[in-house]
Each structure stands twice: as structure tokens, then as C-alpha cells.
CSV table of C-alpha atoms and ligand atoms in Angstrom, one decimal:
chain,number,residue,atom,x,y,z
A,1,MET,CA,46.7,100.9,147.9
A,2,ALA,CA,49.3,100.6,150.7
A,3,THR,CA,50.5,103.8,152.4
A,4,PHE,CA,54.1,104.8,152.6
A,5,GLU,CA,54.1,103.8,156.3
A,6,GLU,CA,52.7,100.3,155.6
A,7,LEU,CA,55.2,99.8,152.8
A,8,PHE,CA,58.1,101.0,155.0
A,9,GLU,CA,57.2,98.7,157.8
A,10,ALA,CA,56.7,95.6,155.5
A,11,GLY,CA,59.7,96.6,153.5
A,12,ILE,CA,62.1,96.4,156.5
A,13,ILE,CA,61.1,92.8,157.0
A,14,ILE,CA,62.0,91.9,153.4
A,15,HIS,CA,64.9,94.3,153.0
A,16,GLY,CA,66.6,93.2,156.3
A,17,HIS,CA,67.7,96.5,157.8
A,18,ARG,CA,66.7,100.1,158.4
A,19,CYS,CA,68.5,102.5,156.0
A,20,PRO,CA,67.6,105.8,154.3
A,21,ALA,CA,67.9,104.5,150.7
A,22,MET,CA,65.2,101.9,150.9
A,23,PRO,CA,62.4,104.2,152.1
A,24,VAL,CA,63.5,106.9,149.6
A,25,GLY,CA,63.1,104.2,146.9
A,26,ILE,CA,59.5,103.6,148.2
A,27,LYS,CA,58.8,107.3,147.9
A,28,ALA,CA,60.3,107.3,144.4
A,29,GLY,CA,58.1,104.5,143.3
A,30,LEU,CA,55.0,106.1,144.8
A,31,ALA,CA,55.9,109.4,143.1
A,32,ALA,CA,56.4,107.7,139.7
A,33,MET,CA,53.0,105.9,140.0
A,34,GLU,CA,51.2,109.1,141.0
A,35,LYS,CA,52.7,110.9,137.9
A,36,LEU,CA,51.6,108.1,135.6
A,37,GLY,CA,48.2,107.8,137.3
A,38,VAL,CA,48.7,104.0,138.0
A,39,THR,CA,48.4,101.6,140.9
A,40,PRO,CA,51.0,99.0,141.9
A,41,ALA,CA,51.3,96.0,139.5
A,42,LYS,CA,49.3,93.0,140.4
A,43,ASN,CA,51.1,91.2,137.6
A,44,LYS,CA,52.8,92.9,134.7
A,45,GLU,CA,50.7,96.0,134.2
A,46,LEU,CA,53.8,98.0,135.0
A,47,PHE,CA,57.4,97.4,133.9
A,48,CYS,CA,60.5,99.0,135.5
A,49,ILE,CA,63.9,99.7,134.1
A,50,ALA,CA,66.1,100.3,137.1
A,51,GLU,CA,69.4,102.0,136.3
A,52,ALA,CA,71.4,100.7,139.3
A,53,GLY,CA,74.6,98.8,138.7
A,54,PRO,CA,75.7,95.6,140.2
A,55,THR,CA,77.7,97.1,143.1
A,56,HIS,CA,77.5,100.6,144.5
A,57,ALA,CA,76.3,102.7,147.5
A,58,MET,CA,72.6,103.3,148.1
A,59,HIS,CA,71.6,100.4,145.9
A,60,CYS,CA,68.9,99.7,148.6
A,61,PHE,CA,66.9,102.3,146.7
A,62,CYS,CA,65.9,99.6,144.3
A,63,ASP,CA,64.2,97.4,146.9
A,64,GLY,CA,62.0,100.4,147.9
A,65,VAL,CA,61.1,100.9,144.2
A,66,GLN,CA,60.1,97.3,143.9
A,67,PHE,CA,58.0,97.3,147.1
A,68,ALA,CA,56.1,100.4,146.0
A,69,THR,CA,55.5,99.6,142.4
A,70,GLY,CA,55.1,95.8,142.5
A,71,CYS,CA,57.7,95.6,139.8
A,72,THR,CA,59.7,92.7,141.2
A,73,PHE,CA,62.3,90.2,140.3
A,74,GLY,CA,59.7,87.5,141.1
A,75,LYS,CA,57.2,88.8,138.6
A,76,GLY,CA,59.8,89.4,136.0
A,77,ASN,CA,58.7,93.0,135.4
A,78,ILE,CA,61.9,94.8,136.4
A,79,ILE,CA,65.3,94.7,134.8
A,80,LYS,CA,68.5,96.4,135.6
A,81,ALA,CA,70.2,98.6,133.0
A,82,ASN,CA,73.5,98.7,135.0
A,83,TYR,CA,74.1,102.4,134.5
A,84,ALA,CA,75.1,102.6,138.2
A,85,LYS,CA,72.6,105.4,138.8
A,86,LEU,CA,69.8,105.7,141.3
A,87,ALA,CA,67.2,106.2,138.7
A,88,PHE,CA,64.5,104.2,137.0
A,89,THR,CA,61.9,104.4,134.2
A,90,LEU,CA,58.4,103.2,135.1
A,91,ILE,CA,56.3,102.1,132.2
A,92,ASP,CA,52.5,101.6,132.0
A,93,VAL,CA,52.5,98.5,129.8
A,94,LYS,CA,49.0,99.1,128.4
A,95,THR,CA,49.3,102.7,127.4
A,96,LYS,CA,53.1,102.6,126.8
A,97,LYS,CA,53.4,105.9,128.8
A,98,ALA,CA,56.4,106.2,131.0
A,99,VAL,CA,58.0,108.4,133.5
A,100,ARG,CA,61.7,108.5,134.6
A,101,VAL,CA,62.7,109.3,138.2
A,102,VAL,CA,66.2,110.1,139.3
A,103,LEU,CA,67.5,111.0,142.7
A,104,ASN,CA,68.0,114.7,142.8
A,105,PRO,CA,71.7,115.3,142.6
A,106,VAL,CA,71.6,118.0,145.3
A,107,PHE,CA,70.0,115.6,147.7
A,108,HIS,CA,72.1,112.7,146.5
A,109,LYS,CA,75.4,114.5,147.2
A,110,LYS,CA,74.2,115.3,150.7
A,111,ALA,CA,73.3,111.7,151.3
A,112,LEU,CA,76.6,110.5,150.0
A,113,SER,CA,78.5,112.7,152.5
A,114,SER,CA,76.2,111.8,155.4
A,115,GLU,CA,77.2,110.2,158.7
A,116,PHE,CA,75.4,107.0,157.6
A,117,LEU,CA,77.5,106.6,154.5
A,118,LYS,CA,80.7,107.4,156.4
A,119,GLN,CA,79.9,104.5,158.7
A,120,ARG,CA,79.3,102.3,155.7
A,121,LEU,CA,82.5,103.4,154.1
A,122,SER,CA,84.4,102.5,157.3
A,123,GLY,CA,83.1,99.0,157.0
A,124,VAL,CA,80.1,99.2,159.4
A,125,GLU,CA,77.2,97.0,158.1
A,126,PRO,CA,73.9,98.9,157.7
A,127,GLN,CA,72.2,97.0,160.5
A,128,ASP,CA,75.1,97.9,162.8
A,129,VAL,CA,75.0,101.7,162.2
A,130,PRO,CA,74.0,103.1,165.6
A,131,ALA,CA,70.3,104.0,165.7
A,132,GLU,CA,71.2,107.6,166.8
A,133,ILE,CA,72.9,108.0,163.5
A,134,ALA,CA,70.5,106.0,161.3
A,135,ASN,CA,67.1,107.1,162.6
A,136,PRO,CA,67.5,110.9,162.2
A,137,MET,CA,68.9,110.4,158.7
A,138,ILE,CA,65.9,108.2,157.8
A,139,GLU,CA,63.5,110.6,159.3
A,140,ASN,CA,65.1,113.6,157.5
A,141,ALA,CA,65.1,111.7,154.2
A,142,ILE,CA,61.5,110.6,154.2
A,143,SER,CA,60.2,113.9,155.4
A,144,GLN,CA,61.5,115.8,152.3
A,145,PRO,CA,59.1,116.7,149.6
A,146,ASP,CA,59.3,114.8,146.3
A,147,ASP,CA,60.8,117.7,144.4
A,148,VAL,CA,63.7,117.9,146.9
A,149,LEU,CA,64.3,114.1,146.7
A,150,PHE,CA,63.8,113.5,143.0
A,151,LYS,CA,63.8,114.9,139.5
A,152,ILE,CA,60.7,113.5,137.9
A,153,SER,CA,60.3,113.7,134.1
A,154,GLU,CA,57.1,114.6,132.3
A,155,VAL,CA,55.1,111.6,131.1
A,156,PHE,CA,56.4,110.4,127.7
A,157,ASN,CA,55.5,107.8,125.1
A,158,THR,CA,57.6,104.6,124.6
A,159,ASP,CA,57.5,101.8,122.1
A,160,PHE,CA,57.9,99.3,124.9
A,161,THR,CA,56.5,95.8,124.4
A,162,LEU,CA,56.4,93.4,127.2
A,163,PRO,CA,58.7,90.4,126.6
A,164,LYS,CA,56.4,87.3,126.1
A,165,GLY,CA,56.5,84.8,128.9
A,166,THR,CA,56.9,81.1,128.1
A,167,PHE,CA,55.2,78.1,129.6
A,168,GLU,CA,57.1,75.7,127.4
A,169,TRP,CA,59.6,73.5,129.1
A,170,VAL,CA,61.9,70.5,128.5
A,171,GLU,CA,63.7,68.1,130.7
A,172,CYS,CA,67.5,68.7,130.2
A,173,GLN,CA,68.9,65.6,128.6
A,174,LYS,CA,72.0,65.8,130.7
A,175,CYS,CA,71.0,66.9,134.3
A,176,GLY,CA,67.3,66.0,134.1
A,177,GLU,CA,66.2,69.4,135.5
A,178,ILE,CA,63.2,71.2,134.1
A,179,THR,CA,64.3,74.1,132.0
A,180,PHE,CA,62.0,76.6,130.3
A,181,GLY,CA,62.3,77.2,126.6
A,182,CYS,CA,64.4,80.3,126.6
A,183,GLY,CA,67.1,78.5,128.5
A,184,VAL,CA,67.3,75.4,126.3
A,185,ARG,CA,70.2,74.8,123.9
A,186,VAL,CA,70.7,72.0,121.4
A,187,GLN,CA,74.1,70.3,121.7
A,188,ASP,CA,75.0,67.1,119.7
A,189,GLY,CA,71.3,66.7,119.0
A,190,LYS,CA,70.3,66.8,122.7
A,191,GLN,CA,68.2,69.5,124.3
A,192,VAL,CA,70.2,70.7,127.3
A,193,CYS,CA,70.1,73.5,129.9
A,194,LEU,CA,72.5,76.5,129.7
A,195,PRO,CA,75.0,75.2,132.4
A,196,CYS,CA,75.1,71.8,130.8
A,197,SER,CA,75.6,73.3,127.4
A,198,GLY,CA,78.8,75.1,128.5
A,199,TYR,CA,77.6,78.2,126.8
A,200,GLU,CA,76.6,79.7,130.2
A,201,ALA,CA,79.6,81.9,130.7
A,202,ALA,CA,79.2,83.7,127.4
A,203,GLU,CA,75.5,84.1,127.6
A,204,VAL,CA,74.8,84.8,131.2
A,205,LYS,CA,77.8,86.9,132.2
A,206,ARG,CA,76.6,90.4,131.4
B,301,LIG,ZN1,69.3,99.2,152.9
B,302,LIG,ZN1,71.2,70.4,132.5
């Protein structure tokens, strides 16, 4: 299993910049897995319900959670609940046991009034925050013990069932693109993809 340092180093390549929230997300993912007694998902052994919303500060946290747990958009084992919170529930798919981790409000409030966030608020992009501001913040954040950074629930039971994946596909009878079953609609007797069906806005805009 990769160490925090290895995940952090690799994570920066994918994430794109150095910031405090991403490595804190890695630590959160590692803490959740430790509590559940599981290792990162090779495929869909774990499922994550991230509570972040579409647009808010410190959203980078979610990338760290993905890097640590292996619950990724690409594997289809993470969804966003859009509660606009830095929290997530990690589920062991086989045992249906779960744990919820939320950023400790005490730590979160300090982070939201930090120099790094002030820079971001004034329009500075994360990669342009001076290293003398970013680095001490990152160092401070990642050196905190888990109970300062997070509130971690006890392990609890869920009735979670993994959504079944589909290998069935059709060729859209309008645009000719391959579309998997769950995205196919029937219109005037033709099998068409969502954008071609015109139903897209209603079904996708959530
Ligand atoms: Zn970031
Ligand atoms: Zn189409």
C-alpha cells in the first residue's frame, strides 16, 4: 500500500498544484480505510459518497480522497452528494460496513481564515500562491494528528448495493456514436443517445 508521501508526490502530478486541501484529503482517505480495515480499491471493492458540492473552497480535498482510496471517477466508485461539505462516507462493498469522515470544524475554520485562502479569495490561482505562504500551511496541515484534522464516525452498517455496470451498447441511430444501455432513449421508434433525444437537459442537469 502506498505511503502518504508517495500518494502526495504522485497526487501533485495529477492534481496540478500544491495546496493544503489535497494532501489533507489523502490523510482523510487513509484514516477512513484504517478505521474500516480495508486497502485501496483495485476495482469496486470500496465505494465513496463524497459530500462536496459543485463549486466551493477547498474542493481539492476530494482529489486526495480519490488518490488514497482508489474510489475514482474513472472506476465509477465515487459519487458526489452535493451537500457542499468536506466530508465523505467510505463503504466496504462486500461487508456493507461504512465510515463517515468530516473535516473537523475547528481545523476547517482555521484553514478558511488562513493566508492561503485569503490569497485565493483575492483571485490568486493556487499554483501562484507564493511558496513561502503555501509550504508552511501544507506542512502544518499534514503534520496534524487525525483527531485534529477530522471527525471520524464509528463503523456502521449500510444497506448499500453497488449499482450494476452494463456492457450492453447500441449505436445511436442519429449520431452513430456508441452509447451504453443506461444512456439510450427510444424516440420515434429509434434508439438514440441522450443528447440526440433532446431529453438531456432534464435528465443530466442535476
Ligand atoms: Zn488543490
Ligand atoms: Zn446520438
